[in-house]
Amino acid sequence: MDRNDALLADWRQRALALEAEVGKAVIGQERILRLVNTAVFARGHVLLQGDVGVGKTTLLRAFAQVLGGAFARTEGTVDLMPNDLVYYTYISEEGRPAVEPGPLIRHGEDLAIFFFNEINRARPQVHALLLRVMAERSASAFNREFRFPHLLVFADRNRVEREETFEISSAARDRFMMEITIEPPADEAMRRALMFDPRFHDTDRLVGALRPAMVEHRELNGVAEAIQRSVQASDALQDYALRLWRATAEPQAFGVTLSDLDVAQLMLAGASPRGMSLLLRAARVAAWLEGRSYVTPEDVQAVFVETIAHRLCYQPVYELHRHEISPRLMAGILAAVAAP
């Protein structure tokens, strides 16, 4: 085993330990934890969606706790404006106006996690600022440029409330490596624990009990690139991924059918080159977490829905129903495109 292999083997154990630690606070969500962990080591932003009270915020706070580095958060509200992320003004003890850095730039380059709670309550102007930060990992303020080389954006939204909310644009959604839907655990014993075990009733104490800063966040970018260089994708696997890509734009050409929809009239645009590159980036991390140095079709399938579904654009008549259509379409594509 050469030095790079030994480094990645050591980091794999750390990644699995980190995932297990979060699992102490978030029970019954093993697949969700693996997906978020995959995004962390692929250095991709994460959007969680689901009903109210299913643990979205707890899960993202738990990952922020164990990952370490500077942490900042903001709450999405209808009156939140872009400048509120960059600075805030107040009257000092001397009675004079004062200006302080906002949550986004307060920690400078050390910012590792920016948590946006209920992002769909914020206005599109706020989404636009966040879009730049996610894409470029930088922001302008006080006549200077702030850079965030280690930044990951974690955000959540609930899919129930519609009043005073703003749908995230396709461009903003595309900046998230993964959009993950979280549901209550199906296991009866875990549901009972969530109801009756007092440990799960105090979120601050629950998250605070996790080991903080289990990894050195400044090393994660280098580890992520080492994973991408080391985990190989065969020609057959690449051909499979290319067929999946074509199927997102022309599902009818691969024999995909949905009982109540005309699939030939469904799509406005399939996945973008960026989306497919992020799919393979996530698939390499998925393979690495399983202890492999090569990507299998199962690795691609494991992250396909969460990395691709939110990037697809449907014809306007279908767009309002994307949350009902996407799971069926993704399942149809995976079933119709033959794996090597």
CSV table of C-alpha atoms in Angstrom, one decimal, residues 141-328:
chain,number,residue,atom,x,y,z
A,141,ALA,CA,-18.2,43.5,1.5
A,142,PHE,CA,-16.5,46.5,3.0
A,143,ASN,CA,-14.7,47.2,-0.2
A,144,ARG,CA,-12.9,43.8,-0.1
A,145,GLU,CA,-13.3,40.3,-1.3
A,146,PHE,CA,-13.9,37.6,1.3
A,147,ARG,CA,-13.0,34.0,0.3
A,148,PHE,CA,-14.3,30.8,1.8
A,149,PRO,CA,-12.2,28.0,0.5
A,150,HIS,CA,-13.5,25.4,2.9
A,151,LEU,CA,-17.2,26.3,2.8
A,152,LEU,CA,-20.1,24.0,2.6
A,153,VAL,CA,-23.6,25.3,2.5
A,154,PHE,CA,-26.2,23.2,4.3
A,155,ALA,CA,-29.8,24.3,3.9
A,156,ASP,CA,-33.2,22.9,4.6
A,157,ARG,CA,-36.8,23.7,3.6
A,158,ASN,CA,-40.2,22.3,4.5
A,159,ARG,CA,-42.4,21.2,1.7
A,160,VAL,CA,-45.7,21.7,3.5
A,161,GLU,CA,-46.1,25.5,4.0
A,162,ARG,CA,-46.7,27.6,1.0
A,163,GLU,CA,-47.7,31.0,2.5
A,164,GLU,CA,-44.9,33.6,2.6
A,165,THR,CA,-42.4,31.2,0.9
A,166,PHE,CA,-40.4,31.5,-2.3
A,167,GLU,CA,-39.6,28.6,-4.5
A,168,ILE,CA,-35.9,28.1,-5.2
A,169,SER,CA,-35.1,28.8,-8.8
A,170,SER,CA,-33.6,26.1,-11.1
A,171,ALA,CA,-30.2,27.9,-11.1
A,172,ALA,CA,-30.1,28.0,-7.3
A,173,ARG,CA,-31.1,24.3,-7.0
A,174,ASP,CA,-28.4,23.4,-9.4
A,175,ARG,CA,-25.7,24.7,-7.1
A,176,PHE,CA,-26.6,22.0,-4.5
A,177,MET,CA,-24.8,18.8,-5.2
A,178,MET,CA,-27.6,16.9,-3.5
A,179,GLU,CA,-31.3,17.6,-2.7
A,180,ILE,CA,-32.3,15.0,-0.2
A,181,THR,CA,-35.8,14.2,1.1
A,182,ILE,CA,-36.0,13.1,4.7
A,183,GLU,CA,-39.0,11.1,6.0
A,184,PRO,CA,-39.7,9.9,9.6
A,185,PRO,CA,-38.1,6.5,10.3
A,186,ALA,CA,-40.2,3.5,9.3
A,187,ASP,CA,-39.0,1.3,12.2
A,188,GLU,CA,-41.6,1.1,15.0
A,189,ALA,CA,-39.0,0.9,17.8
A,190,MET,CA,-37.2,4.1,16.5
A,191,ARG,CA,-40.5,5.9,16.3
A,192,ARG,CA,-41.2,4.9,19.9
A,193,ALA,CA,-37.8,6.2,20.9
A,194,LEU,CA,-38.4,9.6,19.2
A,195,MET,CA,-41.7,9.9,21.0
A,196,PHE,CA,-40.8,8.7,24.5
A,197,ASP,CA,-37.0,8.9,25.0
A,198,PRO,CA,-36.3,12.3,26.7
A,199,ARG,CA,-32.8,12.4,25.0
A,200,PHE,CA,-34.4,13.2,21.7
A,201,HIS,CA,-36.6,16.0,23.1
A,202,ASP,CA,-33.8,18.5,23.7
A,203,THR,CA,-32.1,19.2,20.4
A,204,ASP,CA,-29.4,21.5,21.8
A,205,ARG,CA,-28.3,18.9,24.3
A,206,LEU,CA,-28.5,16.1,21.8
A,207,VAL,CA,-26.3,17.8,19.3
A,208,GLY,CA,-24.0,19.2,21.9
A,209,ALA,CA,-23.3,15.7,23.2
A,210,LEU,CA,-21.6,14.7,19.9
A,211,ARG,CA,-17.9,14.8,19.6
A,212,PRO,CA,-16.9,18.2,18.1
A,213,ALA,CA,-14.4,18.7,15.3
A,214,MET,CA,-13.7,15.1,14.6
A,215,VAL,CA,-11.8,15.9,11.5
A,216,GLU,CA,-9.5,18.8,10.4
A,217,HIS,CA,-11.8,20.7,8.1
A,218,ARG,CA,-8.8,22.4,6.3
A,219,GLU,CA,-7.7,19.1,5.1
A,220,LEU,CA,-11.0,18.0,3.5
A,221,ASN,CA,-10.4,19.7,0.2
A,222,GLY,CA,-7.1,17.8,-0.3
A,223,VAL,CA,-8.7,14.5,0.8
A,224,ALA,CA,-11.6,15.0,-1.6
A,225,GLU,CA,-9.2,15.6,-4.6
A,226,ALA,CA,-7.2,12.5,-3.6
A,227,ILE,CA,-10.4,10.4,-3.7
A,228,GLN,CA,-11.3,11.8,-7.2
A,229,ARG,CA,-7.8,10.9,-8.5
A,230,SER,CA,-7.6,7.5,-6.9
A,231,VAL,CA,-11.1,6.0,-7.6
A,232,GLN,CA,-11.3,4.9,-11.2
A,233,ALA,CA,-14.3,4.7,-13.6
A,234,SER,CA,-14.0,2.0,-16.3
A,235,ASP,CA,-15.0,2.7,-20.0
A,236,ALA,CA,-18.1,0.5,-19.5
A,237,LEU,CA,-19.1,2.5,-16.4
A,238,GLN,CA,-18.5,5.8,-18.3
A,239,ASP,CA,-20.8,4.5,-21.2
A,240,TYR,CA,-23.4,3.6,-18.6
A,241,ALA,CA,-23.3,7.2,-17.2
A,242,LEU,CA,-23.5,8.7,-20.6
A,243,ARG,CA,-26.7,6.6,-21.4
A,244,LEU,CA,-28.2,7.8,-18.1
A,245,TRP,CA,-27.4,11.4,-19.1
A,246,ARG,CA,-29.2,11.0,-22.5
A,247,ALA,CA,-32.1,9.4,-20.8
A,248,THR,CA,-32.7,12.4,-18.5
A,249,ALA,CA,-33.3,14.5,-21.7
A,250,GLU,CA,-35.1,11.9,-23.8
A,251,PRO,CA,-36.6,9.3,-21.5
A,252,GLN,CA,-39.0,8.1,-24.2
A,253,ALA,CA,-36.0,7.1,-26.4
A,254,PHE,CA,-35.0,4.5,-23.7
A,255,GLY,CA,-38.5,3.1,-23.3
A,256,VAL,CA,-39.3,4.9,-20.1
A,257,THR,CA,-43.1,5.1,-19.6
A,258,LEU,CA,-45.2,6.7,-16.9
A,259,SER,CA,-48.8,5.5,-16.8
A,260,ASP,CA,-50.6,8.9,-16.7
A,261,LEU,CA,-48.1,11.1,-18.6
A,262,ASP,CA,-46.9,11.6,-22.1
A,263,VAL,CA,-43.2,11.1,-21.5
A,264,ALA,CA,-42.3,12.5,-24.9
A,265,GLN,CA,-43.8,15.9,-23.9
A,266,LEU,CA,-42.4,15.9,-20.3
A,267,MET,CA,-38.9,17.3,-20.4
A,268,LEU,CA,-37.8,20.9,-21.1
A,269,ALA,CA,-34.1,20.1,-20.3
A,270,GLY,CA,-32.2,17.1,-18.9
A,271,ALA,CA,-29.2,17.1,-16.7
A,272,SER,CA,-26.4,19.5,-17.4
A,273,PRO,CA,-22.7,18.6,-17.9
A,274,ARG,CA,-22.1,20.0,-14.5
A,275,GLY,CA,-24.8,17.9,-13.0
A,276,MET,CA,-23.4,14.7,-14.5
A,277,SER,CA,-19.8,15.6,-13.4
A,278,LEU,CA,-21.1,16.0,-9.9
A,279,LEU,CA,-22.9,12.7,-10.2
A,280,LEU,CA,-19.6,10.9,-10.9
A,281,ARG,CA,-17.8,12.9,-8.2
A,282,ALA,CA,-20.4,11.7,-5.7
A,283,ALA,CA,-20.2,8.1,-7.1
A,284,ARG,CA,-16.5,8.0,-6.6
A,285,VAL,CA,-16.9,9.0,-2.9
A,286,ALA,CA,-19.7,6.4,-2.5
A,287,ALA,CA,-17.3,3.8,-3.8
A,288,TRP,CA,-14.5,5.0,-1.5
A,289,LEU,CA,-16.8,4.8,1.5
A,290,GLU,CA,-17.5,1.2,0.6
A,291,GLY,CA,-13.8,0.4,0.5
A,292,ARG,CA,-13.4,0.2,-3.3
A,293,SER,CA,-10.9,1.9,-5.7
A,294,TYR,CA,-13.3,1.7,-8.7
A,295,VAL,CA,-16.9,2.9,-9.3
A,296,THR,CA,-19.6,0.3,-9.9
A,297,PRO,CA,-23.1,0.9,-11.4
A,298,GLU,CA,-24.4,0.4,-7.9
A,299,ASP,CA,-22.4,3.4,-6.7
A,300,VAL,CA,-23.9,5.6,-9.5
A,301,GLN,CA,-27.4,4.3,-8.7
A,302,ALA,CA,-26.9,5.0,-5.0
A,303,VAL,CA,-26.5,8.8,-5.6
A,304,PHE,CA,-28.4,9.2,-8.9
A,305,VAL,CA,-31.7,10.4,-7.6
A,306,GLU,CA,-30.3,12.9,-5.1
A,307,THR,CA,-27.8,14.4,-7.4
A,308,ILE,CA,-29.8,14.6,-10.6
A,309,ALA,CA,-33.6,14.8,-9.9
A,310,HIS,CA,-33.5,18.4,-8.7
A,311,ARG,CA,-31.6,19.5,-11.8
A,312,LEU,CA,-34.2,18.4,-14.4
A,313,CYS,CA,-36.5,21.0,-15.9
A,314,TYR,CA,-40.0,19.9,-16.9
A,315,GLN,CA,-42.4,21.6,-19.2
A,316,PRO,CA,-44.3,24.3,-17.4
A,317,VAL,CA,-47.5,22.3,-17.2
A,318,TYR,CA,-45.7,19.6,-15.3
A,319,GLU,CA,-43.3,21.7,-13.2
A,320,LEU,CA,-45.7,22.3,-10.3
A,321,HIS,CA,-45.9,18.5,-9.9
A,322,ARG,CA,-42.2,17.8,-10.0
A,323,HIS,CA,-42.2,16.3,-6.5
A,324,GLU,CA,-44.7,13.7,-7.6
A,325,ILE,CA,-43.1,13.1,-11.0
A,326,SER,CA,-39.4,13.0,-10.2
A,327,PRO,CA,-39.3,9.8,-8.1
A,328,ARG,CA,-41.2,7.9,-10.7
